[in-house]
XYZ file of C-alpha atoms in Angstrom:
686
model
C 13.196 -22.092 -33.570
C 14.244 -25.737 -33.252
C 11.920 -28.348 -34.630
C 11.487 -29.655 -31.141
C 10.042 -26.394 -29.901
C 6.798 -27.279 -28.067
C 4.891 -24.094 -28.913
C 1.387 -25.249 -29.666
C -1.271 -22.621 -29.075
C -3.502 -23.070 -26.094
C -5.162 -21.406 -23.160
C -3.126 -20.304 -20.219
C -3.471 -22.705 -17.337
C -4.783 -21.378 -14.060
C -6.236 -18.052 -13.041
C -4.381 -14.795 -12.889
C -5.797 -13.200 -9.737
C -4.855 -9.644 -8.874
C -2.872 -9.514 -5.675
C -4.376 -7.586 -2.790
C -2.570 -4.429 -1.851
C -2.487 -5.597 1.729
C -1.949 -9.303 1.174
C 1.420 -11.008 1.275
C 2.296 -11.033 -2.425
C 4.946 -13.656 -1.900
C 2.379 -16.034 -0.460
C -0.085 -15.115 -3.181
C 2.467 -15.830 -5.865
C 3.297 -19.168 -4.289
C -0.364 -20.085 -4.343
C -0.691 -19.078 -7.984
C 2.193 -21.359 -8.848
C 0.774 -24.346 -7.046
C 3.135 -24.286 -4.096
C 2.366 -23.830 -0.479
C 5.905 -23.527 0.749
C 8.115 -20.536 1.308
C 11.852 -21.003 1.200
C 14.010 -18.963 3.475
C 17.175 -18.807 1.447
C 19.116 -15.646 2.001
C 21.497 -13.553 -0.015
C 24.965 -14.939 -0.500
C 26.266 -12.124 1.648
C 24.020 -13.137 4.494
C 21.220 -10.676 3.934
C 17.567 -11.606 4.213
C 15.424 -10.476 1.320
C 12.444 -8.233 1.135
C 9.179 -9.549 -0.195
C 8.338 -9.324 -3.866
C 5.257 -7.715 -5.266
C 3.075 -10.046 -7.296
C 3.247 -9.474 -11.007
C -0.501 -9.873 -11.273
C -0.947 -6.677 -9.297
C 0.408 -4.411 -11.946
C 3.444 -5.669 -13.817
C 6.310 -8.109 -13.676
C 7.415 -8.031 -10.056
C 11.035 -7.208 -10.316
C 13.151 -4.740 -8.442
C 16.595 -3.399 -8.483
C 18.228 -5.280 -5.649
C 17.460 -7.524 -2.771
C 16.580 -5.505 0.251
C 17.029 -6.690 3.809
C 13.754 -6.331 5.719
C 13.700 -4.964 9.202
C 12.287 -7.646 11.480
C 10.172 -6.886 14.516
C 10.761 -9.508 17.169
C 7.761 -11.488 18.209
C 5.360 -9.858 15.776
C 3.587 -11.115 12.725
C 4.368 -14.491 11.262
C 7.506 -15.860 12.768
C 8.309 -17.897 9.692
C 8.156 -14.917 7.375
C 9.819 -12.505 9.743
C 12.773 -14.756 10.361
C 13.318 -16.437 7.032
C 14.237 -13.651 4.638
C 11.112 -12.830 2.711
C 10.256 -13.477 -0.890
C 11.700 -16.830 -1.779
C 8.778 -18.554 -3.452
C 8.795 -19.246 -7.179
C 7.005 -16.363 -8.793
C 8.205 -13.847 -6.216
C 10.823 -11.311 -7.118
C 11.907 -8.204 -5.246
C 12.765 -6.129 -8.277
C 10.081 -3.445 -8.483
C 10.040 -2.557 -4.810
C 11.659 0.737 -5.657
C 9.901 2.745 -3.002
C 10.996 0.465 -0.199
C 14.475 -0.007 -1.589
C 14.845 3.746 -1.785
C 13.376 4.538 1.596
C 10.124 5.297 3.323
C 8.726 7.455 0.551
C 5.575 9.304 1.578
C 6.052 8.751 5.288
C 9.596 10.055 5.090
C 8.413 13.185 3.339
C 5.552 13.684 5.768
C 7.941 13.370 8.682
C 10.422 15.735 7.103
C 13.171 13.178 7.409
C 15.274 11.095 5.110
C 14.489 7.713 3.687
C 13.780 4.642 5.705
C 16.794 2.778 4.385
C 19.294 0.912 6.486
C 22.549 2.463 5.440
C 24.561 5.241 6.939
C 24.356 6.580 10.467
C 22.792 9.732 11.875
C 25.156 12.022 13.685
C 23.158 12.284 16.913
C 24.148 9.171 18.846
C 21.891 10.144 21.728
C 18.854 10.299 19.440
C 19.638 6.818 18.160
C 19.993 5.437 21.674
C 16.714 7.009 22.775
C 14.944 5.572 19.738
C 16.520 2.191 20.421
C 15.095 2.275 23.928
C 11.569 2.962 22.693
C 11.834 0.265 20.052
C 13.153 -2.273 22.536
C 10.362 -1.420 24.938
C 7.878 -2.340 22.234
C 9.631 -5.586 21.342
C 11.342 -4.260 18.221
C 15.022 -4.872 17.392
C 17.424 -2.074 18.164
C 18.917 -2.051 14.675
C 15.832 -0.151 13.515
C 16.908 2.867 15.559
C 19.182 4.510 12.989
C 16.567 4.206 10.250
C 13.952 5.610 12.637
C 16.093 8.689 13.326
C 16.677 9.216 9.607
C 12.943 8.922 9.030
C 11.627 10.924 11.966
C 14.470 13.216 12.950
C 16.321 13.664 16.205
C 13.114 13.434 18.238
C 12.311 10.022 16.817
C 11.835 8.541 20.278
C 9.127 11.070 21.140
C 7.495 10.592 17.750
C 7.338 6.813 18.201
C 5.849 7.157 21.672
C 3.187 9.501 20.330
C 2.513 7.503 17.148
C 4.013 4.000 17.208
C 2.521 3.180 13.789
C 5.223 5.389 12.294
C 7.390 2.247 12.323
C 5.373 1.184 9.286
C 7.481 3.668 7.332
C 10.649 1.662 7.989
C 11.835 -0.798 5.377
C 10.394 -4.279 5.698
C 7.956 -3.574 8.557
C 4.532 -5.067 7.891
C 1.164 -3.839 9.216
C 0.727 -6.716 11.658
C 4.165 -6.019 13.070
C 3.404 -2.311 13.456
C 0.158 -3.236 15.229
C 2.015 -5.430 17.699
C 4.515 -2.663 18.394
C 1.691 -0.164 18.909
C -0.054 -2.499 21.355
C 3.147 -2.809 23.354
C 3.646 0.970 23.459
C 0.063 2.162 23.910
C -1.526 -0.699 25.796
C -5.282 -0.298 26.207
C -5.286 2.908 24.148
C -4.499 0.890 21.002
C -7.327 -0.067 18.655
C -7.954 -0.848 14.969
C -9.861 2.398 14.502
C -7.083 4.634 15.792
C -6.690 7.594 13.445
C -2.915 7.267 13.619
C -3.172 3.665 12.439
C -5.424 4.643 9.557
C -3.058 7.366 8.361
C -0.066 5.047 8.497
C -1.894 2.284 6.644
C -3.005 4.671 3.901
C 0.584 5.785 3.314
C 1.824 2.190 3.473
C -0.740 0.958 0.960
C -0.056 3.841 -1.386
C 3.652 3.044 -1.261
C 2.918 -0.600 -2.027
C 0.876 0.487 -5.016
C 3.849 2.559 -6.187
C 6.077 -0.490 -5.822
C 3.750 -2.202 -8.271
C 4.063 0.706 -10.698
C 0.947 2.716 -9.892
C 1.148 6.456 -9.308
C -2.458 6.597 -8.110
C -5.208 4.384 -6.701
C -8.968 4.552 -6.905
C -10.656 5.336 -3.615
C -12.564 2.054 -3.849
C -9.358 0.024 -4.117
C -7.758 1.809 -1.176
C -10.836 1.558 1.033
C -11.191 -2.144 0.250
C -7.592 -2.708 1.327
C -8.159 -0.735 4.533
C -11.216 -2.857 5.281
C -9.135 -5.997 4.953
C -6.831 -4.492 7.567
C -9.806 -4.188 9.941
C -10.031 -0.399 9.713
C -13.638 0.182 10.857
C -14.131 3.466 8.971
C -12.035 3.512 5.775
C -13.599 6.796 4.644
C -12.412 8.507 7.818
C -8.924 7.030 7.430
C -8.651 8.319 3.869
C -10.001 11.721 4.872
C -7.462 11.969 7.706
C -4.592 11.110 5.361
C -5.787 13.696 2.849
C -6.156 16.359 5.538
C -2.694 15.490 6.811
C -1.297 16.069 3.314
C -0.002 12.531 2.901
C -2.134 11.879 -0.162
C -3.787 14.102 -2.758
C -7.232 13.683 -4.324
C -7.957 13.932 -8.040
C -11.001 13.450 -10.199
C -10.633 10.359 -12.347
C -10.872 10.769 -16.105
C -12.772 8.343 -18.306
C -16.235 7.270 -19.291
C -18.884 7.941 -16.643
C -22.243 6.177 -16.497
C -25.150 8.047 -18.070
C -27.638 9.277 -15.468
C -30.961 10.833 -16.549
C -31.277 14.496 -15.645
C -34.382 13.810 -13.576
C -32.787 10.914 -11.724
C -32.934 11.276 -7.927
C -29.455 9.813 -7.796
C -26.410 11.765 -8.764
C -23.651 9.952 -10.536
C -20.770 9.381 -8.152
C -17.649 11.169 -9.275
C -14.806 8.626 -9.394
C -11.740 9.805 -7.526
C -8.078 8.915 -7.591
C -5.676 9.179 -4.685
C -1.965 9.744 -5.144
C 1.136 10.372 -3.081
C 2.276 13.934 -3.568
C 5.693 12.956 -4.962
C 4.165 11.089 -7.916
C 1.375 13.604 -8.462
C 3.895 16.419 -8.652
C 6.148 14.388 -10.953
C 3.320 13.684 -13.416
C 2.213 17.312 -13.437
C 5.780 18.537 -13.825
C 6.396 16.107 -16.684
C 3.226 17.172 -18.482
C 4.031 20.872 -18.021
C 7.570 20.358 -19.268
C 6.504 18.475 -22.381
C 3.950 21.117 -23.324
C 6.530 23.840 -22.616
C 8.942 22.299 -25.113
C 6.249 22.254 -27.792
C 5.360 25.893 -27.208
C 8.827 27.407 -26.883
C 10.342 26.162 -30.147
C 10.441 29.268 -32.307
C 12.849 28.498 -35.120
C 12.238 25.383 -37.244
C 15.659 24.311 -38.475
C 16.875 24.275 -42.032
C 18.703 20.974 -41.509
C 15.491 18.989 -41.963
C 16.780 17.819 -45.326
C 20.069 16.505 -43.973
C 21.275 13.211 -45.375
C 19.953 10.180 -43.495
C 20.857 6.484 -43.625
C 17.230 5.314 -43.933
C 13.744 6.650 -44.695
C 12.791 6.315 -41.013
C 15.845 8.323 -39.976
C 14.954 11.012 -42.507
C 11.412 11.137 -41.135
C 12.730 11.535 -37.589
C 15.104 14.327 -38.638
C 12.241 16.210 -40.308
C 9.986 15.773 -37.284
C 12.630 16.933 -34.807
C 13.541 19.922 -36.948
C 9.996 21.216 -36.658
C 8.941 20.258 -33.130
C 10.227 20.741 -29.604
C 9.242 17.207 -28.571
C 9.059 14.073 -30.708
C 8.312 10.500 -29.650
C 10.150 7.781 -31.571
C 9.437 4.051 -31.379
C 11.321 1.060 -32.718
C 13.474 -1.921 -31.860
C 17.214 -2.362 -31.527
C 18.007 -1.539 -35.162
C 15.937 1.638 -34.912
C 18.439 3.076 -32.423
C 20.430 4.146 -35.476
C 17.736 6.720 -36.263
C 18.104 9.015 -33.214
C 21.862 8.541 -33.635
C 21.550 9.847 -37.201
C 19.502 12.766 -35.899
C 22.199 13.748 -33.403
C 24.871 13.453 -36.092
C 22.881 15.683 -38.457
C 22.220 18.274 -35.758
C 25.894 18.391 -34.813
C 26.848 18.821 -38.443
C 24.513 21.829 -38.515
C 26.347 23.369 -35.568
C 23.867 22.495 -32.831
C 24.836 21.309 -29.372
C 23.307 17.852 -29.735
C 23.631 14.849 -27.430
C 22.208 11.356 -27.074
C 21.616 9.568 -23.769
C 20.948 5.902 -23.005
C 19.633 4.480 -19.748
C 22.542 2.103 -19.157
C 26.301 2.272 -19.605
C 26.048 -0.676 -21.986
C 23.539 1.264 -24.077
C 25.742 4.353 -23.966
C 28.708 2.417 -25.347
C 26.644 1.084 -28.228
C 25.391 4.597 -28.869
C 28.904 6.054 -28.764
C 29.899 3.806 -31.651
C 27.412 5.745 -33.788
C 27.631 9.320 -32.498
C 31.065 9.494 -30.866
C 32.144 9.414 -27.242
C 31.654 13.124 -26.628
C 28.018 13.021 -27.758
C 26.958 9.832 -25.933
C 25.912 9.910 -22.275
C 23.931 7.927 -19.762
C 20.790 9.528 -18.358
C 22.448 9.492 -14.956
C 25.573 11.160 -16.324
C 23.522 13.712 -18.233
C 21.794 14.870 -15.065
C 24.816 14.720 -12.775
C 26.256 17.958 -11.479
C 29.623 17.561 -13.195
C 28.728 15.479 -16.244
C 27.158 15.891 -19.632
C 27.012 19.114 -21.629
C 27.158 21.349 -18.575
C 24.575 23.780 -17.267
C 23.407 27.199 -18.318
C 23.045 30.072 -15.875
C 19.430 29.124 -15.098
C 20.424 25.547 -14.258
C 19.120 24.005 -17.482
C 21.233 21.754 -19.681
C 23.460 23.637 -22.110
C 22.215 21.964 -25.277
C 20.027 22.499 -28.326
C 18.909 18.932 -28.998
C 18.708 15.826 -26.835
C 17.758 12.308 -27.915
C 16.997 9.944 -25.028
C 16.974 6.242 -25.843
C 15.479 3.477 -23.662
C 12.672 5.884 -22.732
C 10.366 3.098 -21.409
C 12.898 2.552 -18.613
C 12.318 6.052 -17.233
C 10.132 6.207 -14.142
C 7.792 9.183 -14.001
C 10.106 10.914 -11.524
C 13.162 10.362 -13.726
C 11.283 11.534 -16.810
C 10.089 14.666 -15.018
C 13.600 15.501 -13.819
C 14.990 15.035 -17.316
C 12.341 17.135 -19.087
C 12.654 19.904 -16.491
C 16.367 20.139 -17.310
C 15.837 20.706 -21.055
C 15.856 24.465 -21.776
C 13.167 26.450 -23.550
C 13.594 26.370 -27.299
C 15.527 23.104 -27.316
C 14.414 19.891 -28.969
C 13.830 16.619 -27.118
C 13.372 13.206 -28.722
C 12.215 10.371 -26.471
C 12.948 7.064 -28.162
C 12.261 3.512 -27.109
C 10.750 0.137 -27.771
C 7.123 0.145 -26.586
C 7.082 -3.655 -26.257
C 9.767 -3.843 -23.566
C 9.097 -3.949 -19.853
C 8.151 -0.686 -18.223
C 10.304 1.074 -15.666
C 11.234 -0.505 -12.359
C 10.007 2.699 -10.708
C 6.459 4.006 -10.555
C 4.622 5.238 -13.621
C 4.584 4.478 -17.334
C 5.778 7.810 -18.594
C 6.692 6.890 -22.175
C 3.554 4.798 -22.713
C 1.348 7.588 -21.339
C 2.991 10.176 -23.579
C 2.376 7.932 -26.578
C -1.225 7.274 -25.535
C -1.977 10.976 -25.133
C -1.590 11.648 -28.854
C -0.424 15.152 -27.957
C 3.030 14.946 -29.526
C 4.473 14.121 -32.942
C 5.338 10.432 -33.227
C 7.672 8.656 -35.606
C 7.344 4.876 -35.837
C 10.442 3.217 -37.234
C 10.063 0.883 -40.167
C 13.533 -0.586 -39.678
C 13.226 -4.265 -38.671
C 15.669 -5.985 -36.354
C 17.782 -8.359 -38.463
C 18.332 -12.096 -38.283
C 16.453 -14.943 -36.621
C 16.549 -13.283 -33.189
C 15.105 -10.081 -34.621
C 12.396 -12.021 -36.439
C 11.467 -13.961 -33.299
C 11.367 -10.837 -31.135
C 9.196 -9.024 -33.682
C 6.710 -11.899 -33.607
C 6.650 -11.862 -29.801
C 5.884 -8.146 -29.875
C 2.813 -8.910 -31.971
C 1.679 -11.643 -29.596
C 2.858 -14.646 -31.596
C 5.475 -17.254 -30.719
C 6.340 -18.356 -34.225
C 9.136 -20.825 -35.070
C 11.884 -19.070 -37.011
C 14.451 -20.413 -39.428
C 17.853 -20.315 -37.690
C 20.361 -22.140 -39.913
C 23.269 -20.929 -37.806
C 21.614 -21.990 -34.546
C 21.114 -18.337 -33.644
C 17.997 -19.443 -31.748
C 17.877 -22.764 -29.909
C 15.121 -24.138 -27.675
C 16.083 -26.616 -24.958
C 13.005 -28.325 -23.458
C 13.341 -29.363 -19.800
C 11.095 -31.444 -17.566
C 11.754 -30.017 -14.112
C 13.706 -27.298 -12.255
C 16.676 -29.545 -11.581
C 17.110 -30.242 -15.275
C 16.616 -26.541 -16.058
C 19.503 -25.571 -13.777
C 21.704 -28.362 -15.162
C 21.062 -27.436 -18.804
C 21.559 -23.718 -18.109
C 24.984 -24.329 -16.583
C 25.858 -26.663 -19.446
C 24.910 -24.041 -22.033
C 26.886 -21.220 -20.407
C 29.956 -23.259 -19.507
C 30.240 -25.594 -22.527
C 27.768 -25.436 -25.407
C 27.689 -21.713 -26.178
C 31.489 -21.214 -25.893
C 32.127 -24.250 -28.083
C 29.546 -23.451 -30.775
C 29.806 -19.660 -30.932
C 33.117 -18.748 -29.343
C 31.362 -16.696 -26.669
C 33.149 -17.136 -23.325
C 31.051 -17.707 -20.183
C 31.774 -14.165 -19.046
C 29.926 -12.777 -22.078
C 26.895 -15.067 -21.896
C 24.056 -13.832 -19.706
C 21.324 -15.888 -18.045
C 17.921 -14.220 -17.611
C 15.124 -15.675 -15.471
C 11.850 -14.193 -14.177
C 12.521 -14.162 -10.424
C 15.185 -14.114 -7.753
C 13.547 -16.842 -5.667
C 12.481 -20.373 -6.416
C 14.301 -23.431 -7.717
C 15.152 -21.724 -11.027
C 15.506 -18.151 -9.763
C 18.642 -16.052 -9.884
C 19.817 -17.269 -6.493
C 19.666 -20.946 -7.437
C 21.152 -20.364 -10.887
C 23.924 -18.105 -9.602
C 24.879 -20.665 -6.963
C 25.144 -23.391 -9.603
C 27.003 -21.176 -12.071
C 29.454 -19.989 -9.432
C 30.181 -23.561 -8.387
C 30.998 -24.440 -11.993
C 32.695 -21.248 -13.196
C 34.321 -19.661 -10.143
C 34.140 -21.908 -7.071
C 35.237 -20.381 -3.812
C 34.363 -19.870 -0.153
C 32.863 -16.416 -0.598
C 35.524 -14.877 1.586
C 34.534 -11.268 0.908
C 31.026 -11.099 2.316
C 29.890 -14.029 0.191
C 31.918 -13.064 -2.881
C 35.256 -14.149 -4.358
C 37.557 -12.430 -6.860
C 36.328 -13.253 -10.355
C 32.655 -13.522 -9.385
C 30.249 -11.911 -11.834
C 27.982 -9.515 -9.968
C 25.439 -6.771 -10.453
C 25.771 -3.582 -8.442
C 22.479 -1.805 -7.765
C 23.264 1.449 -5.936
C 19.728 2.767 -6.443
C 16.404 1.302 -7.554
C 16.374 0.625 -11.283
C 20.130 1.225 -11.648
C 21.905 -2.040 -12.464
C 25.625 -2.159 -13.230
C 27.118 -5.542 -14.213
C 30.632 -6.091 -12.981
C 33.258 -8.475 -11.671
C 34.653 -8.725 -8.150
C 38.290 -7.625 -8.103
C 38.975 -7.860 -4.395
C 38.246 -6.262 -1.061
C 39.830 -3.828 1.342
C 38.992 -2.243 4.661
C 36.646 0.200 2.965
C 34.572 -2.385 1.140
C 34.254 -4.586 -1.945
C 36.135 -3.618 -5.118
C 34.350 -4.166 -8.424
C 35.254 -3.570 -12.039
C 32.095 -2.389 -13.813
C 31.473 -1.100 -17.330
C 31.601 2.459 -16.075
C 34.931 1.832 -14.298
C 36.208 0.740 -10.873
C 33.705 0.856 -8.022
C 34.330 0.544 -4.290
C 31.148 -0.580 -2.543
C 31.241 0.347 1.164
C 31.263 -2.682 3.424
C 27.905 -1.788 4.982
C 26.272 -1.518 1.536
C 27.439 -4.804 0.043
C 24.583 -6.992 1.287
C 21.922 -4.573 0.047
C 23.409 -3.495 -3.287
C 25.551 -6.332 -4.667
C 24.443 -9.776 -5.773
C 25.857 -12.444 -8.035
C 25.261 -11.669 -11.676
C 25.666 -14.723 -13.895
C 21.854 -14.797 -13.805
C 19.671 -11.677 -13.619
C 15.999 -10.764 -13.881
C 14.293 -9.088 -16.810
C 14.315 -5.632 -15.252
C 18.003 -5.962 -14.440
C 18.699 -6.936 -18.055
C 16.655 -4.146 -19.644
C 18.772 -1.716 -21.633
C 21.746 -4.113 -21.790
C 22.785 -6.559 -24.527
C 25.241 -9.466 -24.515
C 26.743 -11.584 -27.321
C 24.788 -14.604 -26.078
C 21.793 -14.925 -23.782
C 20.273 -17.967 -22.091
C 16.656 -17.281 -21.147
C 15.199 -19.627 -18.544
C 11.418 -20.071 -18.629
C 10.376 -21.991 -15.483
C 7.230 -24.037 -15.411
C 6.099 -22.275 -12.238
C 6.741 -18.689 -13.361
C 3.008 -17.948 -13.228
C 2.079 -14.271 -13.600
C 5.712 -13.217 -13.895
C 5.745 -14.700 -17.380
C 4.311 -11.971 -19.608
C 4.717 -10.913 -23.198
C 6.778 -7.876 -22.221
C 9.093 -10.025 -20.073
C 9.585 -12.526 -22.904
C 10.168 -9.716 -25.398
C 12.705 -8.028 -23.138
C 14.564 -11.240 -22.317
C 14.663 -12.582 -25.887
C 15.889 -9.270 -27.306
C 18.973 -9.091 -25.052
C 21.040 -11.464 -27.227
C 23.134 -10.066 -30.075
C 24.397 -13.276 -31.719
C 22.726 -16.157 -29.935
C 19.620 -16.936 -27.888
C 19.048 -20.199 -26.033
C 15.659 -20.741 -24.413
C 15.560 -23.256 -21.563
C 11.878 -24.049 -21.940
C 10.122 -25.508 -18.905
C 6.728 -23.860 -19.303
C 5.469 -25.974 -22.213
C 2.412 -24.242 -23.726
C 2.471 -21.636 -20.970
C 5.119 -19.673 -22.870
C 2.972 -19.302 -25.984
C -0.024 -18.433 -23.813
C 1.936 -15.719 -22.019
C 3.082 -14.219 -25.317
C -0.494 -14.226 -26.608
C -1.667 -12.254 -23.562
C -1.548 -8.420 -23.584
C 1.967 -7.027 -23.536
C 1.780 -5.658 -20.002
C -0.524 -5.452 -17.046
C -2.061 -2.081 -16.394
C -0.739 0.633 -14.134
C -2.980 3.323 -12.726
C -1.439 6.679 -13.621
C -2.593 10.265 -14.128
C -0.193 11.553 -16.757
C -2.534 11.111 -19.728
C -5.371 12.925 -17.964
C -3.051 15.764 -16.919
C -1.976 16.157 -20.545
C -5.607 16.241 -21.667
C -6.344 18.953 -19.101
C -3.444 21.037 -20.383
C -4.602 20.572 -23.967
C -8.109 21.708 -23.023
C -6.718 24.844 -21.383
C -4.655 25.865 -24.407
């Protein structure tokens, strides 16, 4: 790094409190960063933004797209309800996958669709009846369509009988649901109402999933219920379990020793999980064990030529096992590519899949276009290698790169699709950020020790590779960069950080490296705050593509990211607009975003968050490290952001010693999951 790099070692300033499941994480994050203010800036397209989950509650709080919260008139905090939530520094709506996708557990319990805002149910009468009930309780009528999708055509009756069901709609907070229930039920409403307890349990479990957890301890859930004034948390949990909204599991791990003659019995620790994640973890574990057990014919291509010793080791491992885990950095991606090439040369139906289109294109350069897919394309009905008669993928070997980006549900779906007797290689960099969705599937599979593992010995080249390798080991070490491959730009305050970022993208990087602004990517920890994506994108647009935002806040030539589903980020450029919506040119081709979806799924993309950047690389990257990033600044975020640049990395450094302290901390905050214990149970049964 530059000689002026202020990376002295030192303790991390301030505490890193764990956010309450029921607290306002945006407010908590503001407090952690020394601010007491909440900005109400909205999306460029006029959409308010959903609250972020605090990184200290489980991982870096990032999500796929800004989500417009439903606002209940006259309930809760007027400032938060009306301002567009989640604008403090250190807040970031990127891992709110459950809310972005819909109502999750409540939707399933009700037998309806998600709680999202888009689309319209066919029964106009049902919507009007629901609108009447909502209006009678002081709620805005625009919630009616989402309520009918969530609760079905008798949504109005359901809301009259159980008004706390509104808590399953996107953006509705517990205090708002309470106010609505008081308006509907009157004197019958109370904090101990069983209906309230059930709704709060589902809500809190969904919030935990937004933070990456697939399960919660009973103690954590009951403590959160107590903070919501539930007088009997045990009864509320029991009611939710009886109702089928959550499942109960015995927690694995070390238990306290209790003498046999002790009058006290050791309490059995329990975990609670939403059925969708419990089923996904069990399905994933079953599928992985199935692949190990159904491989009958070790291949004779184990000795195929390989470009490196690590590639040869991977080929040997995959030839003899139905499931292999492979770890390594960017350069190590050549090893699963070599495996696919060798398998194809031996006559096998072999394919490789990356999580992003950008990753697929890089993969295609090594294995060929016909063998390279995205995970989404692989699993689509009309894409990939096709399907066998039983619905499984018609292939003999599959290598999946970017495996840490797979949520537990995505991983389960993928493994279920691999046929008996086929080989699966899950490959990825264990130091990168975990998935935007719930779970830590790849990390849990590695931790289980149940599957063959190949660790690449191929280092990433150059100064950027050297720096990233050091970060992965917890060290922020200056590196020799004679060609200015790595440059550190110290800044004193947010205003200077924005100014220097724009200067780097618009002038310095193009002049020094020949990388045009359209190929240089800015990465910052959060959407909100003075150095978040919103502020940076506004400044970059003003410099690089000024305009009035005539198409819902966008102009032709604007760089954007399209996020059609949680965790799915597609960089693109605005081409124009028509009656049907906004036209984009993305890496995967032209995209027409329906007019009603633009505010929720498209945002400016000169600057993105770490989760949005994961799985994608650019010729040059400018990483902004704000001084108030707080718990969002973690080793895994730094590793992910720094490793996105192919030729050049500029670091706009406003955190002083906080950056080195963050890198020295553990690579990622914990997530409570069950996958490892499920795998141990299966191993014990075999």
